[in-house]
Short mmCIF file of C-alpha atoms in Angstrom, two decimals:
data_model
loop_
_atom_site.label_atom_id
_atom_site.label_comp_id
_atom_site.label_asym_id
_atom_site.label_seq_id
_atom_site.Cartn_x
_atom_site.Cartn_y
_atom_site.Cartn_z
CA UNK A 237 0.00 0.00 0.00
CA UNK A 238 1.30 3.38 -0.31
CA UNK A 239 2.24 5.73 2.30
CA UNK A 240 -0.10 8.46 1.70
CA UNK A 241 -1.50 10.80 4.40
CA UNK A 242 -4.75 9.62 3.61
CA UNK A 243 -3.94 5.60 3.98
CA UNK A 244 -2.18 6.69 6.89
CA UNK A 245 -4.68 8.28 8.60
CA UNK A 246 -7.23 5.30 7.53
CA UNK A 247 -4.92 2.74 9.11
CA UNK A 248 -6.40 3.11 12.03
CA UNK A 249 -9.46 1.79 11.54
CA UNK A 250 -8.18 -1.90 11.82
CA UNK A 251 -6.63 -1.21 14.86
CA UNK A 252 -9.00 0.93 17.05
CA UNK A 253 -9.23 -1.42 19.70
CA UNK A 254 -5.34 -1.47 20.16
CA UNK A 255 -5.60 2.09 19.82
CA UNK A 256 -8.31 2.78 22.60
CA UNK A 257 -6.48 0.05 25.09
CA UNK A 258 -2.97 1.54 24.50
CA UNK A 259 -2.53 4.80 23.93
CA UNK A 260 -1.98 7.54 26.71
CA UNK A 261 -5.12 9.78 27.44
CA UNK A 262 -3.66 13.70 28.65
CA UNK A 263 -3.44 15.65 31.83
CA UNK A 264 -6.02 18.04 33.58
CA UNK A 265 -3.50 21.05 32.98
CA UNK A 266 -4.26 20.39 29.44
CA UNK A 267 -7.59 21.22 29.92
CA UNK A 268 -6.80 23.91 32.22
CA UNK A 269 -4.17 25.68 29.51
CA UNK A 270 -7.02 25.32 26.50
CA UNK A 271 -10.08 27.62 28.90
CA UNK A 272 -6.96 29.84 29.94
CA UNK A 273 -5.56 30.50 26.43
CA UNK A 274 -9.48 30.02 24.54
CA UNK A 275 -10.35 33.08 27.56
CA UNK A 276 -13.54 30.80 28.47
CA UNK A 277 -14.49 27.77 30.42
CA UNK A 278 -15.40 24.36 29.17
CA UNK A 279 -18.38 23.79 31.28
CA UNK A 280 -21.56 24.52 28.91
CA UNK A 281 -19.01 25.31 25.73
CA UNK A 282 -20.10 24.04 22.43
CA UNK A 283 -16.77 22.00 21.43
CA UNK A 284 -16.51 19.94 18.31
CA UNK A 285 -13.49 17.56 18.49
CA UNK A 286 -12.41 16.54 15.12
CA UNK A 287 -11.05 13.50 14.14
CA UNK A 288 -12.03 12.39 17.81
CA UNK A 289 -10.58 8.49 16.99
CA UNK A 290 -11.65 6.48 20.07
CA UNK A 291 -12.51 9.25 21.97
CA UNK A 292 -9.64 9.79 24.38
CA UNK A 293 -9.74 13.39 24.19
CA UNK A 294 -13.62 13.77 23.45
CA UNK A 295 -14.59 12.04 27.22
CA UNK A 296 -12.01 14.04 28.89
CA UNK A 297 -13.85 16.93 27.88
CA UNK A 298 -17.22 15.94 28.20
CA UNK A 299 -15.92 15.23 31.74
CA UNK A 300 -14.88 19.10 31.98
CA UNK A 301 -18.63 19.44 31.35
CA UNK A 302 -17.69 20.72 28.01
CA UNK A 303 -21.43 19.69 25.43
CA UNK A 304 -19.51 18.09 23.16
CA UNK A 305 -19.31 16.33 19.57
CA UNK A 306 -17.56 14.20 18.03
CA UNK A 307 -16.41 14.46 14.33
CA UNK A 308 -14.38 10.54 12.68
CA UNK A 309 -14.12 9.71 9.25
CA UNK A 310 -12.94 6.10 10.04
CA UNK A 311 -15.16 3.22 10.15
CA UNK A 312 -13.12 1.51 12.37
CA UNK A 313 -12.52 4.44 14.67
CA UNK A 314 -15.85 5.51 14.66
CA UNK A 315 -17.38 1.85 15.97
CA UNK A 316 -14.97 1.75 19.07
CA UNK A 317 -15.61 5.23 19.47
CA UNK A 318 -19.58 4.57 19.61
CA UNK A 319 -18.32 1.08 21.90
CA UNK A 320 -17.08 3.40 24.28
CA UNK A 321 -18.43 6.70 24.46
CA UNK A 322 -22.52 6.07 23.92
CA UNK A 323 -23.50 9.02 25.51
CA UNK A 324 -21.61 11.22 22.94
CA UNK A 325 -22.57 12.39 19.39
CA UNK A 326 -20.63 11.66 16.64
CA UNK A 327 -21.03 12.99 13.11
CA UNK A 328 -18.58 11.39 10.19
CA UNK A 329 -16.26 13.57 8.56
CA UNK A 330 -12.69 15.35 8.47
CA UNK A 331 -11.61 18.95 9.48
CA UNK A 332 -11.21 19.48 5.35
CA UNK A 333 -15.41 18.96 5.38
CA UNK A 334 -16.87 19.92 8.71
CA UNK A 335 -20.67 18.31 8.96
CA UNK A 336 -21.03 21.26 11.10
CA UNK A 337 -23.70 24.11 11.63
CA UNK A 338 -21.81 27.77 10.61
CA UNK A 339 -20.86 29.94 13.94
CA UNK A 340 -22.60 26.64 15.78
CA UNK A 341 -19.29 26.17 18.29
CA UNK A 342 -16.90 27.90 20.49
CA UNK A 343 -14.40 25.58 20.71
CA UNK A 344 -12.71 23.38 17.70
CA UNK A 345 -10.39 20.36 18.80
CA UNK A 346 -8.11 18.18 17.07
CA UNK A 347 -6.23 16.06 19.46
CA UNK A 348 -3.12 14.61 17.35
CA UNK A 349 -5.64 14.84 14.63
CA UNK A 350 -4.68 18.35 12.66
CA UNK A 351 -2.00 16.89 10.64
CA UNK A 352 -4.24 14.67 8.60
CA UNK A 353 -5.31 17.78 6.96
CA UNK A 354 -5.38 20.11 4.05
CA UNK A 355 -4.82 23.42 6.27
CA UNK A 356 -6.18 25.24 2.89
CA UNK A 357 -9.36 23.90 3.63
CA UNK A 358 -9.36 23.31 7.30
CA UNK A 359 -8.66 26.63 8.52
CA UNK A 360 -11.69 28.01 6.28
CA UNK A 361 -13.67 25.85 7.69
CA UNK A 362 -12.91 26.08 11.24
CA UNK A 363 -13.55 30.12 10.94
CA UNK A 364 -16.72 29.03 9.48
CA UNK A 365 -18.23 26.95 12.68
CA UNK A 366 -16.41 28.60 15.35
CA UNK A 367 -18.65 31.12 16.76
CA UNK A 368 -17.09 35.08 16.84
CA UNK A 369 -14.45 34.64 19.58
CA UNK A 370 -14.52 30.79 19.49
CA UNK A 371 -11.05 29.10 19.77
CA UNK A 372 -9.29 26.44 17.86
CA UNK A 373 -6.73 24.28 20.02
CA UNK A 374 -4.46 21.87 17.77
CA UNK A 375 -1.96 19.92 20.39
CA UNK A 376 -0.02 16.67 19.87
CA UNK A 377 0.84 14.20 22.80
CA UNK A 378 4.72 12.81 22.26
CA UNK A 379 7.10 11.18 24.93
CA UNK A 380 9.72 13.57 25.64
CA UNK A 381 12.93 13.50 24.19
CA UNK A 382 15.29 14.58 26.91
CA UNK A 383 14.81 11.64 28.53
CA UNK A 384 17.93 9.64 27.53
CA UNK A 385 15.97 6.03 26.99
CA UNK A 386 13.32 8.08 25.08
CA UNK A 387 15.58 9.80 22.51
CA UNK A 388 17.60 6.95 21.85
CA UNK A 389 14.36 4.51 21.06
CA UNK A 390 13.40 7.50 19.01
CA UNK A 391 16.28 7.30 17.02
CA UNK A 392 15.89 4.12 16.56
CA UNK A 393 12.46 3.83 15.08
CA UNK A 394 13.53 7.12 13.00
CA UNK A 395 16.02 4.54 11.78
CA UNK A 396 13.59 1.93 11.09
CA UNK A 397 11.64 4.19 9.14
CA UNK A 398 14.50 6.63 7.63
CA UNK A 399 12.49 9.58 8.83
CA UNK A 400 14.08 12.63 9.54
CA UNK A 401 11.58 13.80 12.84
CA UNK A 402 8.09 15.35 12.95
CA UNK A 403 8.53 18.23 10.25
CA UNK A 404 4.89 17.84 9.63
CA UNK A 405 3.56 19.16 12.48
CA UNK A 406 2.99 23.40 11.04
CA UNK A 407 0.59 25.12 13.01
CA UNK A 408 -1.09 27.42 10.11
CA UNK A 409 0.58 30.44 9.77
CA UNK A 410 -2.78 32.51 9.03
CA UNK A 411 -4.10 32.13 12.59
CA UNK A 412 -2.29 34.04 15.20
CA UNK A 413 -1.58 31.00 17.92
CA UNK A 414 -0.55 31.28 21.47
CA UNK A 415 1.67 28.00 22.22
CA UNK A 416 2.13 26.17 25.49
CA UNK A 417 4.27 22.64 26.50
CA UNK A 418 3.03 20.40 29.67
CA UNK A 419 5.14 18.20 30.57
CA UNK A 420 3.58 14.67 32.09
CA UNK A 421 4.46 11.11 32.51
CA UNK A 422 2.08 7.65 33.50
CA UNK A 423 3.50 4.62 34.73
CA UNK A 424 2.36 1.61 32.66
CA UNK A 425 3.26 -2.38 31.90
CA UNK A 426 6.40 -2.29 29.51
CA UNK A 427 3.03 -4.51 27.41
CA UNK A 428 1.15 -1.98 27.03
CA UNK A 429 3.90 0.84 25.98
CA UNK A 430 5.40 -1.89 23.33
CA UNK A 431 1.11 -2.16 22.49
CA UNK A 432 1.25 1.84 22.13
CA UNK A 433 3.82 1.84 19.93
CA UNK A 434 2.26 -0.63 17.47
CA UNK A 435 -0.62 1.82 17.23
CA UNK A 436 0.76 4.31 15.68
CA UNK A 437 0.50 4.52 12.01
CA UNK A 438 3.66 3.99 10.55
CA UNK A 439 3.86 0.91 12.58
CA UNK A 440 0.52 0.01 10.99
CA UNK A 441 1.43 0.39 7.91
CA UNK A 442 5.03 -1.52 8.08
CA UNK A 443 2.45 -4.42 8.88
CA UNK A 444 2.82 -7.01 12.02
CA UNK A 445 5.90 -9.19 11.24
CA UNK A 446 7.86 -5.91 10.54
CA UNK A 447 6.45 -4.57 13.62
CA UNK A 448 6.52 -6.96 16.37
CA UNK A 449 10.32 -7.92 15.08
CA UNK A 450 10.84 -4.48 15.79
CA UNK A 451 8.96 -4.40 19.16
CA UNK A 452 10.66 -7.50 20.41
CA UNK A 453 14.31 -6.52 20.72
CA UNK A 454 12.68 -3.22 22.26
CA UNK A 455 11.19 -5.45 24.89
CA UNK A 456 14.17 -7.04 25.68
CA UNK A 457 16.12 -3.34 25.97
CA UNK A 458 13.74 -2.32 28.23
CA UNK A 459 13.49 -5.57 30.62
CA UNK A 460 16.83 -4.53 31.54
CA UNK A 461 15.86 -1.21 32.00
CA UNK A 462 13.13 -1.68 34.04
CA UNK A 463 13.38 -4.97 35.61
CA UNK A 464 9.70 -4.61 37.07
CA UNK A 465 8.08 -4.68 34.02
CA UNK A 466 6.92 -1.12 34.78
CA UNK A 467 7.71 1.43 31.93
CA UNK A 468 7.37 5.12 33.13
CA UNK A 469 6.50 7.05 29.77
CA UNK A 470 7.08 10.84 30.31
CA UNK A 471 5.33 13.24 27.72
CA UNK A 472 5.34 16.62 25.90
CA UNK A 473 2.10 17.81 25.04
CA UNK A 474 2.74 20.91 22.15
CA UNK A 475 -0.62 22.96 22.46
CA UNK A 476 -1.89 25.55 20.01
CA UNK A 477 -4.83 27.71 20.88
CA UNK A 478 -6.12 30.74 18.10
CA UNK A 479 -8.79 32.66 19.04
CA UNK A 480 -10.76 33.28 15.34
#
């Protein structure tokens, strides 16, 4: 298959449930940093979080008592999304074609989601639902790289996949965004962070023998490195907020 964004993005679909199980949900001071820089609270905000996936970000802030929606393309995504989060609506499409009322929202979300877009028509469209003085918040979740075991697995899957780093990652230059870091970790079987791993796209589209051969002779660094079978993944969440 070829590596487009597109197939990338759709990966996912046959792997939702590994997705949902495995990969790291995001701290309160998240939350906190999007009402400080949006200037509102979440509580009774009309949010639309698109390309919600499972839902990881989506119940977080319905939890914030945010009325939220959800907005999936992927088949896949969208069923373990509906497995998990009943209570919550969820509309299929992409940021490039919001199903979405005009000036219907004050908040837009895309939780490691923004990249799968064509910023030439996602921005136009997020000015078009976000209410006057709405906010749209674009942040990505990635373990952080000053921690020495971190940056040198990092360099090895950039090895694995001759990739240079995440130069894709632009926050669009037309919107005037206010940009914060939190730093936060979660303590986790060395299973499951291995399981995380294999979520991710690129993994899911080298395929599983590729994959687990890969994930194997990480599970045997890290045994030694933590001998409890306890990983402790420490993160960098990037956060973008633009008030449109």
């Amino acid at each position: 298959m070829t590596s487009t964004p597109r197939t990338r993005a759709r990966s996912f679909d046959a792997a939702a449930t590994l997705y949902s199980a495995n990969r790291p949900g995001y701290p309160g001071e998240l939350f906190d940093t999007v009402e400080e820089l949006a200037g509102r609270g979440l509580r009774g905000a009309r949010v639309a979080d698109v390309g919600a996936g499972t839902g990881i970000a989506t119940g977080l802030l319905r939890a914030r008592g945010a009325e939220v929606l959800a907005v999936e393309p992927g088949d896949g995504m969208a069923a373990e999304f509906r497995r998990s989060n009943p209570g919550i609506p969820l509309v299929r499409g992409d940021g490039d074609r919001l199903p979405l009322v005009t000036a219907g929202f004050d908040l837009l979300t895309y939780a490691q989601a923004w990249h799968w877009t064509d910023p030439a028509r996602s921005v136009p469209e997020a000015r078009r639902v976000l209410r006057p003085g709405g906010a749209l918040a674009l942040w990505w979740n990635d373990m952080d790289p000053t921690v020495p075991w971190i940056a040198e697995q990092d360099e090895r899957i950039r090895d694995l996949f001759h990739a240079d780093g995440l130069t894709y990652r632009a926050l669009p230059a037309e919107l005037d965004f206010t940009v914060r870091e939190i730093r936060w970790s979660r303590r986790i079987p060395l299973d499951v962070h291995l399981a995380n791993h294999a979520s991710h796209s690129a993994f899911l589209m080298l395929g599983p023998a590729g994959t687990w051969e890969f994930l194997d002779a990480e599970r045997a660094r890290l045994t030694a490195l933590f001998p409890d079978g306890t990983v402790e993944e420490r993160y960098v969440v990037t956060l973008g907020v633009a008030v449109v």
